[in-house]
Structures are given as structure tokens and as C-alpha cells.
Coordinates of C-alpha atoms and ligand atoms in Angstrom, one line a residue:
X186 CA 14.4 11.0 -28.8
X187 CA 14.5 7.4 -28.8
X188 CA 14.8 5.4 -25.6
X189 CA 17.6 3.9 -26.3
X190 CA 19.5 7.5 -27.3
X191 CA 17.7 9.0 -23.9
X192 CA 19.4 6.2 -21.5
X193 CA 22.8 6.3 -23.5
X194 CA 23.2 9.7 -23.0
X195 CA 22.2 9.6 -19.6
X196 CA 24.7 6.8 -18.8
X197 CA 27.4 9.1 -20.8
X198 CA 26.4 12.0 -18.3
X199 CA 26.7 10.2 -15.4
X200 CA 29.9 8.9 -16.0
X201 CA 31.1 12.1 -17.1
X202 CA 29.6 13.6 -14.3
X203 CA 31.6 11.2 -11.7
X204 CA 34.6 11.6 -13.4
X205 CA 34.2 15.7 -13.1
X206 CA 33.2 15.1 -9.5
X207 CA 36.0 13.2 -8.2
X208 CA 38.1 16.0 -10.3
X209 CA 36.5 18.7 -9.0
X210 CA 36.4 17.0 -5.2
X211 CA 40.3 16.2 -5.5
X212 CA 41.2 19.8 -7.0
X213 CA 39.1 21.7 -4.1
X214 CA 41.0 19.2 -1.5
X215 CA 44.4 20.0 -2.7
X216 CA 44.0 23.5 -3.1
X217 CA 42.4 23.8 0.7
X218 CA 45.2 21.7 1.8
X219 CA 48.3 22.9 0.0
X220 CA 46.8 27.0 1.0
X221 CA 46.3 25.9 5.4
X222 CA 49.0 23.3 5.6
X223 CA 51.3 25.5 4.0
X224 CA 50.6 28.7 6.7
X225 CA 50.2 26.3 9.3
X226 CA 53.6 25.1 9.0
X227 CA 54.6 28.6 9.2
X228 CA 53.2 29.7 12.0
X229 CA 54.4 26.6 13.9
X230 CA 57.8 27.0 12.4
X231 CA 57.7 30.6 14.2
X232 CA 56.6 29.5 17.5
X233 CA 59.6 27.5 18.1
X234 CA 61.7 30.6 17.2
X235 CA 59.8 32.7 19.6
X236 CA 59.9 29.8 22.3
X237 CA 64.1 30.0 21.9
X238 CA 64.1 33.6 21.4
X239 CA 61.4 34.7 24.6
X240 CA 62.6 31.4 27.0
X241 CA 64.2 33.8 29.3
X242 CA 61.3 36.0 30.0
X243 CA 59.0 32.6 30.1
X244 CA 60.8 31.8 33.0
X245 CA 61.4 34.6 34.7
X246 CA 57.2 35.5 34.5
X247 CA 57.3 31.9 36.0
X248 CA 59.3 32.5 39.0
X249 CA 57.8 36.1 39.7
X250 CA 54.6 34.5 39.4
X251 CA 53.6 38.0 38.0
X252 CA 50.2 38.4 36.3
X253 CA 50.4 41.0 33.6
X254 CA 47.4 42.3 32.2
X255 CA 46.9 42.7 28.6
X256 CA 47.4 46.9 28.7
X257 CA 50.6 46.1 30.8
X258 CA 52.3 43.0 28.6
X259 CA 55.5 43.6 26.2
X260 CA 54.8 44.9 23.3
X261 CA 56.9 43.6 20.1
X262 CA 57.3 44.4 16.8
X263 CA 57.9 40.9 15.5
X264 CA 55.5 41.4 12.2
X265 CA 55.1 44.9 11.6
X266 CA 52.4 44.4 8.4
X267 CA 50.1 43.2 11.7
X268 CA 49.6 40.0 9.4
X269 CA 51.8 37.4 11.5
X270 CA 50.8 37.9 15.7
X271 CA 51.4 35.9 18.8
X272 CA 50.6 35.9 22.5
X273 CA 52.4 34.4 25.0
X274 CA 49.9 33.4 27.9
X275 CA 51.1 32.0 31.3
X276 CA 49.6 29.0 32.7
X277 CA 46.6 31.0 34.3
X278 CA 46.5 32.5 31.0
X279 CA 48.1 36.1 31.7
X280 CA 49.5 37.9 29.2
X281 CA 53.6 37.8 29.1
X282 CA 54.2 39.4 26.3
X283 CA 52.1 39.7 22.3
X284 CA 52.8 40.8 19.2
X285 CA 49.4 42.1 18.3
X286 CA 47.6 41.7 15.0
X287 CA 46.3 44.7 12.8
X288 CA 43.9 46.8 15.3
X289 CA 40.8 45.8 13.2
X290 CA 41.5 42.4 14.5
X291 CA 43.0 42.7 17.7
X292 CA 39.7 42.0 19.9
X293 CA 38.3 39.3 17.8
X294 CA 41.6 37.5 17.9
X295 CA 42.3 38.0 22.0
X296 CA 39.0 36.9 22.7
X297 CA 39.8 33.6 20.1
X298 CA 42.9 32.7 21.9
X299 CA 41.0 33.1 25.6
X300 CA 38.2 30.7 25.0
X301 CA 40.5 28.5 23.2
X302 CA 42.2 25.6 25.5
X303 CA 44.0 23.2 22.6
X304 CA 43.7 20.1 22.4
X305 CA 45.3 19.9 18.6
X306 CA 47.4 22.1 18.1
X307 CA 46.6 24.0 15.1
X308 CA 43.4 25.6 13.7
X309 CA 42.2 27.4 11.2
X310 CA 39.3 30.0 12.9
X311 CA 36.9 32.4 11.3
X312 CA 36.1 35.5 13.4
X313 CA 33.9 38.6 13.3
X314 CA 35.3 41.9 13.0
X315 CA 33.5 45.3 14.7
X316 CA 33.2 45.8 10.7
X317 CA 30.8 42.8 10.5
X318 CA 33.3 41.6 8.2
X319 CA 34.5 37.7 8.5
X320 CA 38.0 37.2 9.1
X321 CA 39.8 33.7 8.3
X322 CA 42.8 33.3 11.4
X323 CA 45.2 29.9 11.2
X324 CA 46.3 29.9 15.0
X325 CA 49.0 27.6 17.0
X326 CA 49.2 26.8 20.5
X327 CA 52.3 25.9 21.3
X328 CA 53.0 24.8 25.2
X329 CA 56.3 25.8 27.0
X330 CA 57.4 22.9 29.8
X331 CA 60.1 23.0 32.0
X332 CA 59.9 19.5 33.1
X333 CA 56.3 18.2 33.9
X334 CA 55.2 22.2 34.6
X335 CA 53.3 24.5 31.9
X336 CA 55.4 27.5 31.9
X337 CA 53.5 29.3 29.5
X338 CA 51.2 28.8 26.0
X339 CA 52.8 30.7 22.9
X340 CA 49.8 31.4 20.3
X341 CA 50.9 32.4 16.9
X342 CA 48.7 33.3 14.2
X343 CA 48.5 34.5 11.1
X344 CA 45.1 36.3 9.2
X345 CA 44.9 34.3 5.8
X346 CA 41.6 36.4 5.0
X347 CA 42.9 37.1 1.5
X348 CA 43.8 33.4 1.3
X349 CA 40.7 32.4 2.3
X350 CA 39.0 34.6 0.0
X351 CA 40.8 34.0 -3.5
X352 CA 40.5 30.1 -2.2
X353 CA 36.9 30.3 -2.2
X354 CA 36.8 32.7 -5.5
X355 CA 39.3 29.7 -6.9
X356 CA 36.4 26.6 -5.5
X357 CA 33.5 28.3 -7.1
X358 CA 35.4 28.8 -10.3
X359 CA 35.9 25.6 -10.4
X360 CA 32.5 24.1 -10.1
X361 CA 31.1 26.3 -12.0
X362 CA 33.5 25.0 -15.0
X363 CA 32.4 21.5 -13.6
X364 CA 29.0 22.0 -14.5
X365 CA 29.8 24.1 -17.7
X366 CA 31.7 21.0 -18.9
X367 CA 28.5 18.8 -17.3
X368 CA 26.0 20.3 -20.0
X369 CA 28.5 19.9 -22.4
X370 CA 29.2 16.0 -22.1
X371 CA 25.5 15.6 -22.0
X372 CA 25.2 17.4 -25.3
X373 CA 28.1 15.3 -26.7
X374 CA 27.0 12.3 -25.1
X375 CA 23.4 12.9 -27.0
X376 CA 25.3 13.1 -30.1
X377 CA 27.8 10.5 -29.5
X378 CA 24.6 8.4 -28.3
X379 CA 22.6 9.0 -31.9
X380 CA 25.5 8.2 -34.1
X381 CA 25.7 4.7 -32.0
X382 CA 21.9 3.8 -31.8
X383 CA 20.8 5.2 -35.0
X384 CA 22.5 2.1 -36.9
X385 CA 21.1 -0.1 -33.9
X386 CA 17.3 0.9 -34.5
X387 CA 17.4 0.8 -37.8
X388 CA 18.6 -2.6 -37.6
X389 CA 16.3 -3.4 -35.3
X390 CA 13.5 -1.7 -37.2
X391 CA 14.9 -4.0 -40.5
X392 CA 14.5 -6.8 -38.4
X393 CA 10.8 -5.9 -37.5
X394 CA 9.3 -5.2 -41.2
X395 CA 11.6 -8.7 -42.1
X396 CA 9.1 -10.5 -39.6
X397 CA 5.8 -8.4 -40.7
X398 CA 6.8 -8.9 -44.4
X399 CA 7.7 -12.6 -43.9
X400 CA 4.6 -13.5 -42.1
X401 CA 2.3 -11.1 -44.3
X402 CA 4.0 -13.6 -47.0
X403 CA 3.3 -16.4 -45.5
X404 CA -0.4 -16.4 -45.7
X405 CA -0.9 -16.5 -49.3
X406 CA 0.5 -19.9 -49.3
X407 CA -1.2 -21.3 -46.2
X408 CA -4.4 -20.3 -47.8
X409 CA -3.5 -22.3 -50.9
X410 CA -2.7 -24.8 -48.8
X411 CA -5.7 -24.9 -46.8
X412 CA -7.8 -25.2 -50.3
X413 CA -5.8 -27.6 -51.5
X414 CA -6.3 -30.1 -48.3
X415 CA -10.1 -29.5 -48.3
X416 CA -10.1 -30.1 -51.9
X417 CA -8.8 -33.7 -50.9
X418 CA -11.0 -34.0 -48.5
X419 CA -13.9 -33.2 -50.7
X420 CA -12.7 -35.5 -53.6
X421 CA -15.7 -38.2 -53.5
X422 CA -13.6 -40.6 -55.8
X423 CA -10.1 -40.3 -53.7
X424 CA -9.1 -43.4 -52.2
X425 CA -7.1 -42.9 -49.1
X426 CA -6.7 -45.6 -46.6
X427 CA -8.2 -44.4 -42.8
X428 CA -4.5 -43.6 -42.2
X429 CA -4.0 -41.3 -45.1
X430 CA -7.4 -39.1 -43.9
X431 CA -6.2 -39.5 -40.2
X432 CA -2.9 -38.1 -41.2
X433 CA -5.0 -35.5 -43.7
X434 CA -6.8 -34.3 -40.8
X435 CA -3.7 -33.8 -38.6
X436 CA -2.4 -31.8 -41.2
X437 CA -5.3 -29.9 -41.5
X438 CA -5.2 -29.2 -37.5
X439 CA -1.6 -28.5 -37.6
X440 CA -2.3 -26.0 -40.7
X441 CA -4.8 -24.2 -38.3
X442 CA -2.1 -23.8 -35.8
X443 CA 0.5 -22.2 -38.0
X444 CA -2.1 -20.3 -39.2
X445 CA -3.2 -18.4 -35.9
X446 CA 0.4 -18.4 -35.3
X447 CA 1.3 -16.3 -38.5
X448 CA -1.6 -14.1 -37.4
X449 CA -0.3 -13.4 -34.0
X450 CA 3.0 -12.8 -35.2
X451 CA 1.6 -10.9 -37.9
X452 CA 0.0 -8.7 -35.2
X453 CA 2.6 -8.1 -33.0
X454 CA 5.5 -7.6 -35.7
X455 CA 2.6 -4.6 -37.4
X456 CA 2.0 -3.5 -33.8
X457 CA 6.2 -3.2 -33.4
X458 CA 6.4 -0.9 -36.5
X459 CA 3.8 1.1 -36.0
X460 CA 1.6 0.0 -39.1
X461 CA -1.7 -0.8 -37.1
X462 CA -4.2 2.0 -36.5
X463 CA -7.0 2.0 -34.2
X464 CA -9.9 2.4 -35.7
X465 CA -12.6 3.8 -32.7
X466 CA -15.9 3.6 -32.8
X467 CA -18.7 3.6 -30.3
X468 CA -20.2 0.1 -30.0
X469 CA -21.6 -1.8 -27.3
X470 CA -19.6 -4.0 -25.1
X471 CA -22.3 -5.7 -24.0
X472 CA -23.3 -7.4 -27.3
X473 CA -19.4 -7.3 -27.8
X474 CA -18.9 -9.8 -25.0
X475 CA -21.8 -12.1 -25.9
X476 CA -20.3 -12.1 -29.2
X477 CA -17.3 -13.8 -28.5
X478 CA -18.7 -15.8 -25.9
X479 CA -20.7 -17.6 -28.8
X480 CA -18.1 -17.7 -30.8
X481 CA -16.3 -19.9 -28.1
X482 CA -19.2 -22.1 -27.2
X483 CA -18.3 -25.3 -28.6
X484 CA -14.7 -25.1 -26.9
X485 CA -16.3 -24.3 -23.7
X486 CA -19.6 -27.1 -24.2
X487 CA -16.5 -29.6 -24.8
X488 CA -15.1 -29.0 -21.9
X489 CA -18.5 -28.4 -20.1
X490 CA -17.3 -25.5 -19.1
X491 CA -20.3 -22.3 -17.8
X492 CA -19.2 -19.3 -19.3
X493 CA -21.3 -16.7 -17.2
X494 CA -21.6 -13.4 -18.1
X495 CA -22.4 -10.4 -15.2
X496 CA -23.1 -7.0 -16.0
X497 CA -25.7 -4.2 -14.5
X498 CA -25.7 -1.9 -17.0
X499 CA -25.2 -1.5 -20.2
X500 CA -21.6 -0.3 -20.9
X501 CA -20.6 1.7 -24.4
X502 CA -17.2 2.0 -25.0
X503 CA -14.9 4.0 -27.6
X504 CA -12.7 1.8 -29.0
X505 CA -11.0 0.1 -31.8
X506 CA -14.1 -2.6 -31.6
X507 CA -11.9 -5.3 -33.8
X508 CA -9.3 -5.2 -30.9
X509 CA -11.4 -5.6 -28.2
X510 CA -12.7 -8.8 -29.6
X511 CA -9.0 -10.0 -30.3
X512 CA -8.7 -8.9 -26.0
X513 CA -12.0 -10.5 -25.2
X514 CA -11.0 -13.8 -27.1
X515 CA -7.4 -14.3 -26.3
X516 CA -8.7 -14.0 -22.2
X517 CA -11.9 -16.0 -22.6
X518 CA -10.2 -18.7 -24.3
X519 CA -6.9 -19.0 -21.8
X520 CA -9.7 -19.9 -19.6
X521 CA -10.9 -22.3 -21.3
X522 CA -7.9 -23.6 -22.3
X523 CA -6.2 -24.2 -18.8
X524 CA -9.4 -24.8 -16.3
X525 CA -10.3 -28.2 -15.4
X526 CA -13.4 -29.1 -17.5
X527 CA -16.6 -28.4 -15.7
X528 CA -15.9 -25.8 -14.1
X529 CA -16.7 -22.1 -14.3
X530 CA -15.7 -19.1 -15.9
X531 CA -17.0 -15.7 -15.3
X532 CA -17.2 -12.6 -17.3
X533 CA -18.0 -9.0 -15.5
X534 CA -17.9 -6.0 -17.0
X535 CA -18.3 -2.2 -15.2
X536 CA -17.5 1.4 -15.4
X537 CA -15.4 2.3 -12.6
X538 CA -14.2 5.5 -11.5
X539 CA -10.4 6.9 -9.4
X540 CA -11.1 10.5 -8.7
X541 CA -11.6 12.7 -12.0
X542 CA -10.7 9.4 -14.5
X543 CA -13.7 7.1 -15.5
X544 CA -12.2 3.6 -16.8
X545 CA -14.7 0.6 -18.0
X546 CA -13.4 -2.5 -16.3
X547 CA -13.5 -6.2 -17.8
X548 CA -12.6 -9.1 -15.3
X549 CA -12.1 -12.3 -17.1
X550 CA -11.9 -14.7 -13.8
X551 CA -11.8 -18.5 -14.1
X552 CA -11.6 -21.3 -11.1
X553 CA -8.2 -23.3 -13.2
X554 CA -4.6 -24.2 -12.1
X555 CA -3.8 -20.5 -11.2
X556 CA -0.5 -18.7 -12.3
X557 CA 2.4 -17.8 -9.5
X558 CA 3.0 -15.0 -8.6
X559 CA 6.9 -15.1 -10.0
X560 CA 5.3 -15.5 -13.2
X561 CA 2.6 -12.4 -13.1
X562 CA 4.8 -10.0 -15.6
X563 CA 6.3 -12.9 -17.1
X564 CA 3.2 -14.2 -18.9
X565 CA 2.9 -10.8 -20.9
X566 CA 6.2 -11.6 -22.3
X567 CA 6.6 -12.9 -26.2
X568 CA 6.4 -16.6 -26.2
X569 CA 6.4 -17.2 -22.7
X570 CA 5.0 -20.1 -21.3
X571 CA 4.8 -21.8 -17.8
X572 CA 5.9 -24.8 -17.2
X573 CA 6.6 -26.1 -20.6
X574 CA 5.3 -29.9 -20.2
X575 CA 1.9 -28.2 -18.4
X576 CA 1.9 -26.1 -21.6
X577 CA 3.0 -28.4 -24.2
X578 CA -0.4 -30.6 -24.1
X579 CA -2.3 -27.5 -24.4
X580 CA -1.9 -25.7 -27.8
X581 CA -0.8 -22.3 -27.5
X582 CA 2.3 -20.6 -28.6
X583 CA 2.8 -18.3 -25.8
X584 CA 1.5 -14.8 -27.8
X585 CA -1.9 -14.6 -26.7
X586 CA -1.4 -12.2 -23.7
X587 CA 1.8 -10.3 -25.3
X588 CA -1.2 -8.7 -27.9
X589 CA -3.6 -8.5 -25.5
X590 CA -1.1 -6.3 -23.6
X591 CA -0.3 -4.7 -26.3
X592 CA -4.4 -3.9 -27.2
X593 CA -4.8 -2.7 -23.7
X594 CA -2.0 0.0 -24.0
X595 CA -2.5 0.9 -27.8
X596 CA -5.6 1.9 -25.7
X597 CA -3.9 3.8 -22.9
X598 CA -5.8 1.5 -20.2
X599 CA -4.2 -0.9 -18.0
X600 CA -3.8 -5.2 -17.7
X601 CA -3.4 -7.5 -14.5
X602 CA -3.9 -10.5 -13.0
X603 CA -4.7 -11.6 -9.6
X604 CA -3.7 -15.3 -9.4
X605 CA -2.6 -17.8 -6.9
X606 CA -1.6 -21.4 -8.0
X607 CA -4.8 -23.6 -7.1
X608 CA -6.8 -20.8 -6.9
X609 CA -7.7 -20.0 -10.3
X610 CA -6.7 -16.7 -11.8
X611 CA -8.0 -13.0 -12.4
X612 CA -7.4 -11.0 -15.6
X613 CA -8.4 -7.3 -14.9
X614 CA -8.4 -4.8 -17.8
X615 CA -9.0 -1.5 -17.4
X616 CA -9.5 0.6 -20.4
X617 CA -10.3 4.6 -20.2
X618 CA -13.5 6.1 -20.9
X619 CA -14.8 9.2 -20.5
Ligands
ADP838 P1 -0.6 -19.3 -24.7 O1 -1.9 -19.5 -24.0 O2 -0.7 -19.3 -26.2 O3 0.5 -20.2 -24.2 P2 -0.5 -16.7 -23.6 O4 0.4 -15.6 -23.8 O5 -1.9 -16.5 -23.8 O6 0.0 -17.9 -24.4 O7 -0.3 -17.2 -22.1 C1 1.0 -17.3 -21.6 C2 1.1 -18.3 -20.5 O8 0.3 -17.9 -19.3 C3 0.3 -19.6 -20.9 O9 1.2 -20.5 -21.5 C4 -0.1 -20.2 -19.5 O10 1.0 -20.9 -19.0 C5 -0.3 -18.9 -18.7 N1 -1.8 -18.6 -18.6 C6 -2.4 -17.7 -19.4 N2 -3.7 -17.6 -19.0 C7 -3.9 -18.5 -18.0 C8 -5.0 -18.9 -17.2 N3 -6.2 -18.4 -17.4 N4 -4.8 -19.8 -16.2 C9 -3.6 -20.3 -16.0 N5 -2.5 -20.0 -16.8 C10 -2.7 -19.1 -17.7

């Protein structure tokens, strides 16, 4: 699966997802709602009946002061399914009169409504049954004044166990379809996702063998154009004014610049379709280094610049050898480049190991301007380059470390740089070896 495709259908998911969850949320809210508010209207409905219908026992309890004991209250028969109950407790809590609940729950309930002192009003309670069994109770206090004194507490309630149970059946229904239709948007979203970014990356793949054709193109006639200016150049009888061979020469300098930027191009354009192959060998990185060093040593005796090189060992590596030069080069001569000229720059190469993984480490470490830290991912991007007018005088086109990057992964290692403006700067590769 492409990237692209992968984070499409992930974003498709996840709004999906949201959507179903806020659905889901809302649905599970109403239906607990509409099931308790629903009883608990009821119930509260029925105390005020019972308040009008038992005021004049209320009272006269009050006046007699007469604590009744549960065995000893008034029995009625207001619910006879046992499904609907109340109690109505004086103000020490003695029992004036109850219509009990279904035996099963008559303790459970009695000892609900004695260690309850309301604040609200209504609740919905769970309680244990000698069965073991849970049972779901929604119970309402409701107080009985005559003037500023408590004349008794009427508690009605009603067992919504079969509510409760069918609501919770109804909940993980629910979900359960939530996440049913989850898996399904993310297998729509996947295709809905492919028939969006297949037209995308195959444009963008179109757009990648247009650059690696174009510059692959390109260098037939640059070479023709290199022969033909060293051809003028070579001409004994040619007559050109100094102006004509200085401009000659420019040309010839400029040509060497779009050339190396056709290569890099070239590179990275091959590198973005896939057409480059590493070819790995075993080969010394030792001689490897020194190699490119020389190849750089009339830059760096220009600038009288000591390139050092420090290594205790010698170090063979596995690797596309080609590449490594190309990695080598590109960091050896940034150095160059941007240090100050006579100063130093400092090649060290070792095999370093983190836990059961051996890597062979290059540091490429010079003592020039020094790159900020803001800019430490920045300068692995495609033509960037810092500070344009610092840049400008030096040639560069701002590719250099993109393939270099791109070397170092292509060989599953690793690329850094340690750098502080002033302080020079630290390019630290790290490329597996066994
Ligand atoms: P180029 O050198 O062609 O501009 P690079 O991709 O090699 O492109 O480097 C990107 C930018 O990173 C450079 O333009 C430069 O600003 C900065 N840079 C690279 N190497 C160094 C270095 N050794 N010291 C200071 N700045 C550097």
C-alpha cells in the first residue's frame, strides 16, 4: 500500500469513526435517558398521590408520636405485581406504613431506603439480591412538611431490572454495529482512497521519469557542447580578442555547472523511480577515503585548506563502492566549500557498535561558518540553501546533501549533523555492517 493510500484511509477511518462515535454516544444517552427519566417521572408522579391519599395517617403518626416497627406498619396493596413499592418513614425514620416490593427484594430495598438520607431526590440504585443476582431500583424520596416540620419521608420505587437489562442488551448492540460499520468504512475508505491516489501517483510517477528522461537527454548535448568549446579553444589559428576567450572560458565554467547539475538531478530523479541499483561489493574504505581526498586536493591546496585523515584500523565495508564516493565527495567538498581558507578539515572513520548492531561510522567535521540549528533537517531538503546571498557566491545548487541522504538510506544507515553557527559543523554517517 502506498503512503499516500495508507494515510487517506486512515484519515477516512477516523472521521468515520468520530462520526459513529458521537452516534453511538448520543444514541446510548437518549436511550438511558428516555428509559430512567421516563420511570422516574412515574414514581414521583405516585408519591404525590400517596402524599394526598395517606396525609391523614402522616399526621396522625405525628401527633401520636408512635414508632412502628417494620413487622407492625400498614400493609397495602397499592401494586400488587410487587413491581411499584413505597415506604413511608417518619422523621426518625419509623415505618408508617409500605407497600412492599416482591419478597426477593424486600430486604435489599429496606436496607436501601435506611442508609439513604436524600439530598436529590431521585436515584436510580443497583442492589444485591440473597440470589446474588443484581437488581436495578429507580427510588424517590419525597418529604412530607407541615409548616417548617418533617412529618414524614414517602419512598417510592419501582424495580426496572428488565429495563435495565434489555437497556444494556440495546448499548452493546449498538456498539458492536458501531464497530461492524468501523471495519467497514476502513475497507471502503481503502478503496475510496486507491481510486483517488492511484491517478495522483501515477502523475506524480509521470512527472519523475519526465525529469530522469529530460535530464538523461540532456547530456548528449552538453557533451557536444563541451567538445565543441574545447575545439575553439584548441584551434591554433582562431583569432579571438582576450574578451572572446575570457567569455569562452566562462562558458566553459558555466557548462561544468549545468553539467554536475544534470548529474545530480539525474541522480535523484533515477533514485525517485526506483531505476538505481546498488551494486555491493567489499572494498576498502580506507583507500576509498584517500581516494577522494586526492581527488579534491587542488580545491582544498587553493584554499590551503589540511584535509586530515584519522583512522585506527582498517575498516572494510559492503557497499555500493560508487556511492560511497558520491557520499564521501559531496561531504568533503561542503567543507571545503564553506570553511574559511586555511583552516582544517578532518576525516575519521570507525566501526562502532549499539548492543547487537555493528555500524561503520564516517565523521566529516570542518572548523567553517557552522549551520543553525533551525536549519539541521532543512539542509537535506531538494535545493535548499542557507542564506541565499552567503550561498549565492559559493557555487552549489542546493542537491549535494539531498543524494547524500538519499545514499545513506538506500544503505539503511543513518545521516546527521552536529553544528552550531561559528563553530563549524559535524556530518555523522552511520552506515550498517555486520
Ligand atoms: P550546496 O552545497 O550545493 O548548496 P548541499 O545540499 O550540499 O547544497 O548543502 C545545502 C546547504 O547546506 C548549503 O547551501 C549550505 O548552506 C549548507 N551546508 C552544507 N554543508 C555545509 C558545511 N560544511 N558548512 C556550512 N554549511 C553547510
Amino acid at each position: 500500500m502506498s503512503e499516500a493510500r495508507k494515510k487517506l484511509t486512515i484519515v477516512y477511518s477516523m472521521v468515520f469513526g468520530l462520526f459513529l462515535l458521537v452516534f453511538t454516544g448520543m444514541a446510548c444517552f437518549i436511550l438511558v435517558w428516555g428509559t430512567y427519566a421516563e420511570r422516574t417521572e412515574e414514581i414521583e408522579i405516585l408519591a404525590n398521590e400517596i402524599e394526598n391519599e395517606q396525609l391523614d395517617l402522616i399526621v396522625q403518626q405525628y401527633k401520636k408520636k408512635n414508632l412502628t416497627t417494620p413487622e407492625v406498619a400498614i400493609e397495602d396493596d397499592y401494586d400488587i405485581s410487587g413491581q411499584v413499592f413505597y415506604y413511608i418513614l417518619g422523621p426518625e425514620k419509623q415505618v408508617i406504613k409500605v407497600d412492599p416490593p416482591v419478597p426477593v427484594l424486600r430486604a435489599p430495598v429496606y436496607e436501601e431506603i435506611m442508609k439513604w438520607s436524600p439530598g436529590k431526590n431521585t436515584k436510580v440504585a443497583t442492589v444485591t439480591l440473597p440470589t446474588d443476582e443484581m437488581a436495578t431500583l429507580v427510588l424517590t424520596a419525597h418529604k412530607v412538611y407541615r409548616g417548617e416540620s418533617l412529618l414524614a419521608t414517602i419512598y417510592v420505587g419501582r424495580d426496572v431490572t428488565a429495563y435495565a437489562r434489555s437497556l444494556v442488551r440495546s448499548i452493546v448492540t449498538l456498539s458492536g454495529s458501531a464497530f461492524l460499520f468501523l471495519i467497514l468504512a476502513a475497507v471502503i475508505g481503502y478503496f475510496l482512497a486507491g481510486k483517488v491516489t492511484i491517478p495522483m501517483e501515477e502523475s506524480i510517477k509521470r512527472k519523475k521519469q519526465f525529469i530522469a528522461d529530460a535530464s538523461h537527454e540532456l547530456r548528449t548535448p552538453l557533451s557536444v557542447l563541451l567538445t565543441s568549446i574545447e575545439a575553439i579553444e584548441m584551434d591554433k589559428d582562431n583569432f579571438l580578442s582576450p574578451f572572446s576567450l575570457q567569455i569562452m572560458s566562462d562558458a566553459k565554467d558555466e557548462f561544468f555547472r549545468l553539467k554536475r547539475l544534470v548529474n545530480d538531478l539525474l541522480t535523484l530523479a533515477r533514485a525517485d523511480t526506483g531505476d538505481v541499483k546498488l551494486k555491493k561489493e567489499a572494498f576498502s574504505l580506507n583507500l576509498l577515503s584517500e581516494q577522494v581526498i586526492h581527488s579534491l586536493k587542488t580545491t582544498a591546496e587553493q584554499k590551503k585548506i589540511r584535509v586530515r585523515f584519522q583512522m585506527n584500523e582498517s575498516i572494510e565495508l559492503n557497499a555500493d563502492p560508487e556511492r560511497i564516493y558520491q557520499l564521501l565527495y559531496i561531504l568533503i567538498d561542503n567543507g571545503l566549500k564553506y570553511s574559511l581558507p586555511k583552516s582544517e578539515i578532518v576525516i575519521h572513520l570507525e566501526r562502532v557498535k549499539n548492543g547487537k548492531n555493528s555500524y561503520v561510522k564516517i565523521v566529516v567535521e570542518d572548523t567553517g561558518p557552522g549551520i543553525p540549528a533551525k536549519f539541521h533537517e532543512k539542509i537535506f531538503q531538494r535545493f535548499f540553501r542557507i542564506d541565499e546571498s552567503r550561498s549565492r557566491a559559493i557555487e552549489g545548487s542546493g542537491l549535494g546533501l539531498s543524494i547524500a541522504q538519499w545514499i545513506v538510506h538506500a544503505h539503511q544507515g543513518e545521516i546527521s549533523v552536529h553544528s552550531e553557527p561559528s563553530k563549524g559543523s559535524q556530518f555523522i554517517v552511520l552506515i550498517p555492517s555486520p
